[in-house]
Amino acid sequence: MAATEEPRWEALLRNFRASYPELYRTWFDELPAPTLAAGELRVPVADPARRRYLLDSCSRAFAQVATALAGRLLTVRFVGPADGQPSAQPEPHTAERPRVNLNPDYTFEQFVVGPSNRLAHAACRAVCGQPGTLYNPLFIHGASGLGKTHLLQATCAELIERRPETNACYTPCEAFVNDFVRAIETGRVLEFRDAIRTLDVLIIDDVQSLANREATQEELFHTFNALYQNGKQVILSADAAPAEIPTLEDRLISRFSWGLVAQIDPPNRETRQAILHKKARLRGCEVPDEVLDLIAERVESNVRVLEGALTRLISETQLGGKPMDLDTARWVLAQVEGHPARPPELRDVLRAVAAHFGVRVTDLLSRKRSRSVSHPRQVSMYLARKLTPLSLQEIGAHLGGRDHSTVLHAERVIEAARRSDPAVADTIAQLTRQLLSAR
C-alpha cells in the first residue's frame, strides 16, 4: 500500500475498531501504513510485544476486515524491523533459550496506582533502577485479578528497555514446572539449569503452583541460591504470602521472605474508576463518567471482572448498536453479575475435562495423540480460551509446552465441531455450566 493509499489504511483501522472493539488498541494508530504485494498486506511492527499481540490475537480479524474493505481476498502479515519477516512461527520454547512473552498492555503507564497496590508498585519501580540490590527477592501476593501479572510483566519490560542487554525471563510457574519436567524427560537438565541460573532477572508468576511438587521445589531452591549469590534479581508472585502457600518447603518460605513481601489488596472505588478510565482510553473509547462510576460501584471483586464488564459494554454499544448510557451499563452489569466473580483457572478446566472424558490430567499434558486423549485436550484448550484470561502462549505452555498455533488450531476445530455436532455442543455447554457454577 503506497503512501498515497494511507487513507485506506486509516479506513482499515476504523473498520477494525468498529468490528472488533475488544481487540482494538490506541497504539494501532502509531503503526506505519503497510505495503501491499501479491494480495498480502505487510505491516511493520517494531515492538516485539506488540507484534506478538497482533500475531496471536488480531491476524485473522485484520485479514477479514482488509478483505471486506478491498472486496478481494487479502492476507495480513506483521513484520519485524530487522529483516522484514513476520514472526508467525515463534522460536521453540526450549530450556536452552527462555523466552519473554509480554503483553504490550502491561506497562507501568497503564497500571493505575492506588492505596491497595502502592507499595508493590513502588518496589517494582525501585527494582528497575537497581536490580539485584534493592528488594531481592521481591515477592508480591494478592488474590487473583488484582494486577500481579501486570506489575511483573511491566517490570520485566522496563528492565529490558533500560538495559537491552539484560538477560531476563518472565514465566508463569506452571510453564517453569513443565520446562523442568520436559528437561528431565529429555535428559537435558544440565542445559535447563545453565539457561535459568545464568539469567540476570528471573520472574516467576503464580508460585502457588509449586504446591505438592517436591522435585521442582528442590530445583527452584538451588536456582534461587545460585541467582541470589550472584547478585541477580528474583521476583515472584502468588495468591498468598509465602508462609500461607500449602506444602511449600520451609527453606523456600524462608528465602522468599528474605527481601520485600508486598501485598496487593482489592482496589477501592476511586481506583476502580481510574482503572476503567485508563482501559477505555487504551481502547480508544469515550465512556461517560457516570457510566464508569456505576461500573466501579457495582464491580468490587477484581480488575479482570472490571475489565470484562467494560469490554462487554463497549461491544454492546459498538457492535450491538446500544447507546452508551446508564441503562445499557445496568443491562451489561446484570449479565456480568450473573456469572462468578472470579473466572475458572486452567487447573479447574483440566480436572473437569479429564473427569468428563475419563482420562487423567497427566494424559492431557502428555504427547499422546490418540483420539481418546487428543479430543479432550482440544476441548481443554477451547474452554481455557473461552473461560480463562490466559493467552495462547500461556495455555500452550501449561499444556505440555505446546506452541500457540496448536492452541489456536484446537480452538477453531472445537468451535467448528460445536456448531455442526450437537453432541459436542452439549458437552461444551455442560462443562461450561459446571466450571462457572463451581466458582
Short mmCIF file of C-alpha atoms in Angstrom, two decimals:
data_model
loop_
_atom_site.label_atom_id
_atom_site.label_comp_id
_atom_site.label_asym_id
_atom_site.label_seq_id
_atom_site.Cartn_x
_atom_site.Cartn_y
_atom_site.Cartn_z
CA MET A 1 0.00 0.00 0.00
CA ALA A 2 1.73 3.11 -1.19
CA ALA A 3 1.92 6.38 0.71
CA THR A 4 -0.89 7.79 -1.43
CA GLU A 5 -3.13 4.98 -0.14
CA GLU A 6 -2.62 5.88 3.51
CA PRO A 7 -6.28 6.92 3.96
CA ARG A 8 -7.18 3.33 3.08
CA TRP A 9 -5.03 2.11 5.99
CA GLU A 10 -6.83 4.61 8.20
CA ALA A 11 -10.14 3.26 6.90
CA LEU A 12 -9.00 -0.26 7.69
CA LEU A 13 -8.22 0.78 11.26
CA ARG A 14 -11.60 2.48 11.60
CA ASN A 15 -13.39 -0.64 10.35
CA PHE A 16 -11.30 -2.86 12.61
CA ARG A 17 -12.16 -0.72 15.62
CA ALA A 18 -15.87 -0.86 14.75
CA SER A 19 -15.87 -4.63 14.13
CA TYR A 20 -13.53 -5.73 16.92
CA PRO A 21 -13.65 -3.16 19.73
CA GLU A 22 -12.37 -5.71 22.25
CA LEU A 23 -9.16 -6.18 20.22
CA TYR A 24 -8.50 -2.59 19.18
CA ARG A 25 -5.73 -0.63 20.91
CA THR A 26 -4.97 3.07 20.51
CA TRP A 27 -1.35 2.32 19.59
CA PHE A 28 -2.60 0.76 16.34
CA ASP A 29 -2.74 4.36 15.07
CA GLU A 30 1.04 4.61 15.55
CA LEU A 31 1.72 1.76 13.11
CA PRO A 32 3.00 2.87 9.71
CA ALA A 33 0.91 2.21 6.62
CA PRO A 34 1.55 -1.29 5.26
CA THR A 35 2.82 -2.28 1.84
CA LEU A 36 0.61 -4.34 -0.45
CA ALA A 37 2.07 -7.00 -2.73
CA ALA A 38 0.62 -10.21 -4.18
CA GLY A 39 -2.52 -9.98 -2.07
CA GLU A 40 -0.62 -9.54 1.17
CA LEU A 41 -0.56 -6.53 3.49
CA ARG A 42 2.80 -6.35 5.30
CA VAL A 43 2.50 -4.23 8.44
CA PRO A 44 5.81 -3.12 10.05
CA VAL A 45 5.74 -3.52 13.85
CA ALA A 46 8.96 -2.67 15.69
CA ASP A 47 7.99 -3.59 19.25
CA PRO A 48 8.17 -7.38 19.85
CA ALA A 49 5.42 -7.42 22.48
CA ARG A 50 3.04 -5.51 20.23
CA ARG A 51 3.88 -7.73 17.28
CA ARG A 52 3.18 -10.80 19.39
CA TYR A 53 -0.22 -9.39 20.42
CA LEU A 54 -1.10 -8.70 16.79
CA LEU A 55 0.05 -12.14 15.67
CA ASP A 56 -1.76 -14.03 18.39
CA SER A 57 -4.97 -12.06 18.72
CA CYS A 58 -5.55 -9.93 15.62
CA SER A 59 -4.20 -11.58 12.45
CA ARG A 60 -7.42 -13.27 11.47
CA ALA A 61 -9.56 -10.24 12.34
CA PHE A 62 -7.33 -7.85 10.36
CA ALA A 63 -7.45 -10.17 7.35
CA GLN A 64 -11.26 -10.31 7.47
CA VAL A 65 -11.56 -6.52 7.70
CA ALA A 66 -9.00 -5.95 4.94
CA THR A 67 -10.75 -8.47 2.67
CA ALA A 68 -14.14 -6.86 3.23
CA LEU A 69 -12.72 -3.39 2.61
CA ALA A 70 -10.84 -4.36 -0.56
CA GLY A 71 -13.54 -6.59 -1.99
CA ARG A 72 -10.99 -9.36 -2.64
CA LEU A 73 -9.04 -11.86 -0.60
CA LEU A 74 -6.16 -10.30 1.33
CA THR A 75 -3.85 -11.67 3.99
CA VAL A 76 -2.11 -9.63 6.68
CA ARG A 77 1.40 -10.21 8.00
CA PHE A 78 3.09 -8.34 10.83
CA VAL A 79 6.80 -7.96 10.09
CA GLY A 80 9.73 -7.15 12.34
CA PRO A 81 12.22 -4.33 11.80
CA ALA A 82 15.40 -6.36 11.32
CA ASP A 83 14.66 -8.46 8.27
CA GLY A 84 11.12 -7.52 7.35
CA GLN A 85 9.96 -11.04 8.07
CA PRO A 86 6.95 -11.80 10.25
CA SER A 87 7.34 -13.73 13.44
CA ALA A 88 4.47 -16.03 12.59
CA GLN A 89 6.34 -19.02 13.94
CA PRO A 90 7.73 -18.40 17.41
CA GLU A 91 11.03 -19.81 18.49
CA PRO A 92 10.65 -23.16 20.23
CA HIS A 93 10.12 -22.87 23.96
CA THR A 94 13.17 -24.86 24.93
CA ALA A 95 15.27 -24.95 28.03
CA GLU A 96 18.24 -23.63 26.11
CA ARG A 97 16.63 -20.28 25.39
CA PRO A 98 13.99 -19.00 27.82
CA ARG A 99 11.52 -16.71 26.10
CA VAL A 100 9.94 -13.50 27.31
CA ASN A 101 6.36 -13.19 26.06
CA LEU A 102 4.95 -9.96 27.42
CA ASN A 103 1.53 -8.37 26.97
CA PRO A 104 2.01 -4.92 25.37
CA ASP A 105 -0.84 -3.56 27.53
CA TYR A 106 1.03 -4.45 30.71
CA THR A 107 3.22 -1.40 31.21
CA PHE A 108 3.77 0.94 34.14
CA GLU A 109 2.00 3.67 32.18
CA GLN A 110 -1.16 1.56 32.02
CA PHE A 111 -1.01 0.50 35.67
CA VAL A 112 -3.26 2.51 37.98
CA VAL A 113 -1.68 3.12 41.39
CA GLY A 114 -3.88 3.35 44.47
CA PRO A 115 -3.70 2.67 48.20
CA SER A 116 -4.19 -1.06 47.60
CA ASN A 117 -1.09 -1.54 45.43
CA ARG A 118 1.15 1.45 46.13
CA LEU A 119 3.87 -0.50 47.96
CA ALA A 120 4.09 -3.25 45.33
CA HIS A 121 4.23 -0.69 42.51
CA ALA A 122 6.93 1.39 44.22
CA ALA A 123 9.00 -1.72 44.88
CA CYS A 124 8.83 -2.80 41.24
CA ARG A 125 9.88 0.66 40.05
CA ALA A 126 12.77 0.64 42.53
CA VAL A 127 13.92 -2.77 41.31
CA CYS A 128 14.03 -1.40 37.75
CA GLY A 129 16.51 1.21 38.94
CA GLN A 130 18.73 -1.13 40.95
CA PRO A 131 18.09 -4.78 40.05
CA GLY A 132 19.72 -7.34 42.32
CA THR A 133 20.34 -4.89 45.16
CA LEU A 134 17.06 -3.41 46.37
CA TYR A 135 14.27 -5.75 47.41
CA ASN A 136 15.86 -9.01 46.34
CA PRO A 137 13.88 -11.17 46.23
CA LEU A 138 10.68 -9.23 45.67
CA PHE A 139 7.56 -11.26 46.50
CA ILE A 140 4.14 -9.86 45.55
CA HIS A 141 0.96 -11.59 46.67
CA GLY A 142 -2.76 -10.97 46.45
CA ALA A 143 -5.97 -12.52 45.18
CA SER A 144 -6.46 -13.36 41.51
CA GLY A 145 -7.15 -10.46 39.16
CA LEU A 146 -5.64 -7.64 41.21
CA GLY A 147 -2.72 -6.78 38.91
CA LYS A 148 0.18 -9.02 39.96
CA THR A 149 0.84 -10.26 36.43
CA HIS A 150 0.56 -6.70 35.09
CA LEU A 151 3.20 -5.48 37.56
CA LEU A 152 5.58 -8.37 36.93
CA GLN A 153 5.39 -8.02 33.15
CA ALA A 154 5.73 -4.23 33.35
CA THR A 155 8.85 -4.68 35.48
CA CYS A 156 10.36 -7.14 33.02
CA ALA A 157 9.62 -4.84 30.07
CA GLU A 158 11.08 -1.82 31.87
CA LEU A 159 14.26 -3.68 32.83
CA ILE A 160 14.81 -4.76 29.23
CA GLU A 161 14.03 -1.30 27.89
CA ARG A 162 16.50 0.36 30.26
CA ARG A 163 19.20 -2.25 29.67
CA PRO A 164 18.60 -4.16 26.40
CA GLU A 165 21.48 -6.48 27.23
CA THR A 166 19.65 -7.70 30.35
CA ASN A 167 19.06 -11.45 30.23
CA ALA A 168 15.57 -11.52 31.77
CA CYS A 169 12.92 -14.22 31.83
CA TYR A 170 9.27 -13.84 32.80
CA THR A 171 7.45 -17.16 33.11
CA PRO A 172 4.27 -18.48 34.72
CA CYS A 173 5.17 -21.04 37.37
CA GLU A 174 3.37 -23.84 35.56
CA ALA A 175 5.49 -23.17 32.47
CA PHE A 176 8.61 -23.32 34.66
CA VAL A 177 7.41 -26.66 36.03
CA ASN A 178 6.63 -28.01 32.56
CA ASP A 179 10.04 -26.92 31.24
CA PHE A 180 11.76 -28.68 34.13
CA VAL A 181 9.73 -31.88 33.65
CA ARG A 182 10.48 -31.85 29.92
CA ALA A 183 14.18 -31.35 30.65
CA ILE A 184 14.11 -34.43 32.89
CA GLU A 185 12.30 -36.46 30.22
CA THR A 186 14.78 -35.49 27.51
CA GLY A 187 17.90 -35.74 29.65
CA ARG A 188 18.67 -32.03 29.36
CA VAL A 189 18.52 -30.97 32.99
CA LEU A 190 22.03 -29.51 32.89
CA GLU A 191 21.08 -27.32 29.92
CA PHE A 192 17.92 -26.23 31.74
CA ARG A 193 19.93 -25.25 34.80
CA ASP A 194 22.52 -23.42 32.76
CA ALA A 195 19.81 -21.41 30.97
CA ILE A 196 17.96 -20.45 34.16
CA ARG A 197 20.87 -19.94 36.53
CA THR A 198 22.75 -17.59 34.20
CA LEU A 199 19.85 -15.14 33.98
CA ASP A 200 20.17 -11.56 35.20
CA VAL A 201 16.50 -11.45 36.19
CA LEU A 202 14.14 -14.35 36.89
CA ILE A 203 10.44 -13.51 37.28
CA ILE A 204 8.07 -16.35 38.18
CA ASP A 205 4.32 -15.72 38.33
CA ASP A 206 1.88 -17.71 40.50
CA VAL A 207 4.37 -19.75 42.51
CA GLN A 208 1.49 -21.31 44.45
CA SER A 209 1.61 -23.84 41.58
CA LEU A 210 4.67 -25.31 43.34
CA ALA A 211 2.37 -26.95 45.88
CA ASN A 212 2.97 -30.72 46.06
CA ARG A 213 5.85 -30.57 43.55
CA GLU A 214 8.82 -31.67 45.61
CA ALA A 215 11.31 -32.09 42.74
CA THR A 216 10.52 -28.68 41.26
CA GLN A 217 10.78 -27.05 44.69
CA GLU A 218 14.21 -28.64 45.09
CA GLU A 219 15.27 -27.30 41.69
CA LEU A 220 13.95 -23.81 42.41
CA PHE A 221 15.70 -23.79 45.79
CA HIS A 222 19.09 -24.33 44.18
CA THR A 223 18.26 -21.94 41.32
CA PHE A 224 17.30 -19.25 43.81
CA ASN A 225 20.56 -19.75 45.72
CA ALA A 226 22.65 -19.53 42.55
CA LEU A 227 20.98 -16.32 41.36
CA TYR A 228 20.91 -14.65 44.77
CA GLN A 229 24.58 -15.38 45.50
CA ASN A 230 25.50 -13.85 42.13
CA GLY A 231 23.53 -10.68 42.83
CA LYS A 232 20.82 -11.42 40.27
CA GLN A 233 17.25 -10.24 40.71
CA VAL A 234 14.43 -12.65 41.60
CA ILE A 235 10.78 -11.54 41.52
CA LEU A 236 7.91 -13.82 42.49
CA SER A 237 4.15 -13.62 42.81
CA ALA A 238 1.47 -15.80 44.37
CA ASP A 239 -2.11 -15.65 45.54
CA ALA A 240 -0.92 -15.91 49.16
CA ALA A 241 2.05 -14.95 51.30
CA PRO A 242 4.95 -17.46 51.28
CA ALA A 243 4.06 -18.98 54.64
CA GLU A 244 0.44 -19.49 53.53
CA ILE A 245 1.19 -21.50 50.37
CA PRO A 246 0.24 -25.14 51.06
CA THR A 247 3.10 -27.70 51.14
CA LEU A 248 5.73 -25.10 50.27
CA GLU A 249 9.02 -26.15 51.87
CA ASP A 250 10.21 -24.15 54.88
CA ARG A 251 13.53 -23.35 53.23
CA LEU A 252 11.72 -21.78 50.24
CA ILE A 253 9.38 -19.87 52.55
CA SER A 254 12.45 -18.50 54.32
CA ARG A 255 14.20 -17.45 51.10
CA PHE A 256 11.08 -15.96 49.52
CA SER A 257 10.80 -13.76 52.62
CA TRP A 258 14.40 -12.52 52.62
CA GLY A 259 13.64 -9.37 50.65
CA LEU A 260 10.37 -7.49 50.48
CA VAL A 261 6.96 -9.17 50.67
CA ALA A 262 4.30 -6.79 49.34
CA GLN A 263 0.58 -7.43 49.33
CA ILE A 264 -1.92 -6.17 46.76
CA ASP A 265 -5.46 -5.67 48.06
CA PRO A 266 -8.71 -5.14 46.11
CA PRO A 267 -8.87 -1.57 44.75
CA ASN A 268 -11.19 0.98 46.30
CA ARG A 269 -13.94 2.63 44.29
CA GLU A 270 -11.85 5.61 43.17
CA THR A 271 -9.06 3.35 41.97
CA ARG A 272 -11.54 1.12 40.14
CA GLN A 273 -12.94 4.16 38.35
CA ALA A 274 -9.42 5.30 37.38
CA ILE A 275 -8.70 1.81 36.03
CA LEU A 276 -11.82 1.94 33.90
CA HIS A 277 -10.86 5.37 32.52
CA LYS A 278 -7.41 4.10 31.55
CA LYS A 279 -8.75 0.88 29.98
CA ALA A 280 -11.31 2.83 27.98
CA ARG A 281 -8.66 5.25 26.68
CA LEU A 282 -6.41 2.33 25.74
CA ARG A 283 -9.19 1.06 23.51
CA GLY A 284 -9.87 4.48 22.08
CA CYS A 285 -13.38 4.66 23.51
CA GLU A 286 -15.07 7.58 25.24
CA VAL A 287 -17.29 6.42 28.10
CA PRO A 288 -19.33 8.91 30.16
CA ASP A 289 -18.11 9.39 33.72
CA GLU A 290 -21.43 8.39 35.22
CA VAL A 291 -21.29 5.06 33.36
CA LEU A 292 -17.79 4.30 34.58
CA ASP A 293 -18.77 5.31 38.10
CA LEU A 294 -21.72 2.89 38.03
CA ILE A 295 -19.47 0.01 36.94
CA ALA A 296 -16.87 0.92 39.56
CA GLU A 297 -19.56 0.96 42.23
CA ARG A 298 -21.07 -2.39 41.28
CA VAL A 299 -17.96 -4.45 40.42
CA GLU A 300 -15.86 -4.77 43.54
CA SER A 301 -14.19 -8.18 43.13
CA ASN A 302 -11.14 -7.72 40.90
CA VAL A 303 -9.69 -5.91 37.92
CA ARG A 304 -10.34 -8.75 35.46
CA VAL A 305 -14.07 -8.70 36.14
CA LEU A 306 -13.98 -4.90 35.97
CA GLU A 307 -12.30 -5.00 32.57
CA GLY A 308 -14.67 -7.74 31.43
CA ALA A 309 -17.65 -5.52 32.20
CA LEU A 310 -16.09 -2.65 30.27
CA THR A 311 -15.32 -4.91 27.29
CA ARG A 312 -18.90 -6.15 27.26
CA LEU A 313 -20.20 -2.58 27.42
CA ILE A 314 -18.02 -1.44 24.50
CA SER A 315 -19.03 -4.45 22.41
CA GLU A 316 -22.73 -3.94 23.08
CA THR A 317 -22.54 -0.27 22.10
CA GLN A 318 -20.23 -0.52 19.09
CA LEU A 319 -21.47 -3.85 17.73
CA GLY A 320 -24.94 -4.17 19.18
CA GLY A 321 -25.97 -0.59 18.49
CA LYS A 322 -26.98 0.12 22.07
CA PRO A 323 -26.46 3.66 23.43
CA MET A 324 -23.52 4.33 25.74
CA ASP A 325 -25.65 5.26 28.72
CA LEU A 326 -26.59 4.15 32.22
CA ASP A 327 -29.42 1.86 31.04
CA THR A 328 -27.03 -0.09 28.81
CA ALA A 329 -24.49 -0.22 31.63
CA ARG A 330 -27.12 -1.62 34.01
CA TRP A 331 -28.07 -4.26 31.45
CA VAL A 332 -24.43 -5.26 30.97
CA LEU A 333 -23.84 -5.41 34.72
CA ALA A 334 -26.87 -7.68 35.10
CA GLN A 335 -25.27 -10.10 32.62
CA VAL A 336 -21.83 -9.89 34.22
CA GLU A 337 -23.13 -10.25 37.76
CA GLY A 338 -24.92 -13.41 36.74
CA HIS A 339 -21.50 -15.05 36.36
CA PRO A 340 -18.95 -15.83 39.07
CA ALA A 341 -16.74 -13.00 40.29
CA ARG A 342 -13.60 -14.98 39.51
CA PRO A 343 -13.08 -16.87 36.24
CA PRO A 344 -12.14 -20.56 36.35
CA GLU A 345 -8.45 -21.40 36.48
CA LEU A 346 -6.76 -23.68 33.97
CA ARG A 347 -6.36 -26.45 36.53
CA ASP A 348 -10.14 -26.37 37.07
CA VAL A 349 -10.68 -26.75 33.33
CA LEU A 350 -8.25 -29.67 33.10
CA ARG A 351 -9.80 -31.50 36.04
CA ALA A 352 -13.34 -31.04 34.73
CA VAL A 353 -12.45 -32.21 31.21
CA ALA A 354 -10.43 -35.16 32.50
CA ALA A 355 -13.31 -36.30 34.71
CA HIS A 356 -15.87 -35.86 31.91
CA PHE A 357 -13.91 -37.90 29.35
CA GLY A 358 -12.50 -40.44 31.81
CA VAL A 359 -8.83 -39.59 31.25
CA ARG A 360 -6.09 -38.34 33.55
CA VAL A 361 -4.89 -34.76 33.73
CA THR A 362 -1.39 -36.05 33.01
CA ASP A 363 -2.73 -37.51 29.74
CA LEU A 364 -3.92 -34.05 28.70
CA LEU A 365 -0.43 -32.68 29.37
CA SER A 366 1.32 -35.55 27.60
CA ARG A 367 2.33 -36.05 23.97
CA LYS A 368 -0.23 -38.81 23.39
CA ARG A 369 -2.05 -38.36 20.08
CA SER A 370 -4.79 -40.97 20.28
CA ARG A 371 -8.31 -39.66 19.66
CA SER A 372 -9.32 -40.57 23.22
CA VAL A 373 -6.74 -38.05 24.51
CA SER A 374 -6.32 -35.51 21.71
CA HIS A 375 -10.03 -34.61 21.58
CA PRO A 376 -10.31 -33.91 25.35
CA ARG A 377 -7.05 -31.96 25.12
CA GLN A 378 -8.52 -29.77 22.36
CA VAL A 379 -11.67 -29.28 24.44
CA SER A 380 -9.45 -28.18 27.34
CA MET A 381 -7.70 -25.63 25.12
CA TYR A 382 -11.04 -24.37 23.79
CA LEU A 383 -12.54 -23.92 27.25
CA ALA A 384 -9.34 -22.31 28.54
CA ARG A 385 -9.57 -19.73 25.74
CA LYS A 386 -13.24 -19.02 26.45
CA LEU A 387 -13.29 -19.07 30.24
CA THR A 388 -9.84 -18.02 31.47
CA PRO A 389 -7.81 -14.83 30.87
CA LEU A 390 -4.76 -16.82 29.70
CA SER A 391 -3.14 -16.09 26.35
CA LEU A 392 -2.50 -18.62 23.61
CA GLN A 393 1.14 -18.92 24.67
CA GLU A 394 0.27 -19.38 28.35
CA ILE A 395 -2.27 -22.11 27.61
CA GLY A 396 0.19 -23.90 25.32
CA ALA A 397 2.97 -23.64 27.88
CA HIS A 398 0.76 -25.11 30.61
CA LEU A 399 -0.43 -27.97 28.39
CA GLY A 400 2.92 -29.64 27.87
CA GLY A 401 4.82 -26.75 26.31
CA ARG A 402 2.82 -26.65 23.11
CA ASP A 403 3.03 -23.86 20.54
CA HIS A 404 0.44 -21.07 20.48
CA SER A 405 -0.61 -22.16 16.96
CA THR A 406 -1.60 -25.57 18.37
CA VAL A 407 -3.96 -23.88 20.82
CA LEU A 408 -5.40 -21.67 18.09
CA HIS A 409 -5.96 -24.73 15.88
CA ALA A 410 -7.70 -26.56 18.72
CA GLU A 411 -9.96 -23.57 19.34
CA ARG A 412 -11.02 -23.50 15.70
CA VAL A 413 -11.54 -27.28 15.50
CA ILE A 414 -13.77 -27.42 18.58
CA GLU A 415 -15.70 -24.29 17.57
CA ALA A 416 -16.44 -25.88 14.18
CA ALA A 417 -17.45 -29.13 15.86
CA ARG A 418 -19.64 -27.29 18.35
CA ARG A 419 -21.53 -25.64 15.50
CA SER A 420 -22.01 -28.86 13.50
CA ASP A 421 -22.24 -31.63 16.11
CA PRO A 422 -24.99 -31.42 18.76
CA ALA A 423 -23.12 -33.88 20.99
CA VAL A 424 -20.04 -31.66 21.06
CA ALA A 425 -22.19 -28.57 21.65
CA ASP A 426 -23.88 -30.32 24.58
CA THR A 427 -20.51 -31.33 26.06
CA ILE A 428 -19.16 -27.79 25.81
CA ALA A 429 -22.33 -26.32 27.32
CA GLN A 430 -22.31 -28.87 30.16
CA LEU A 431 -18.65 -28.30 31.02
CA THR A 432 -19.08 -24.51 30.80
CA ARG A 433 -22.00 -24.56 33.21
CA GLN A 434 -20.09 -26.83 35.57
CA LEU A 435 -16.99 -24.62 35.60
CA LEU A 436 -18.90 -21.37 36.01
CA SER A 437 -21.17 -22.65 38.75
CA ALA A 438 -18.25 -24.10 40.70
CA ARG A 439 -16.53 -20.73 41.31
#
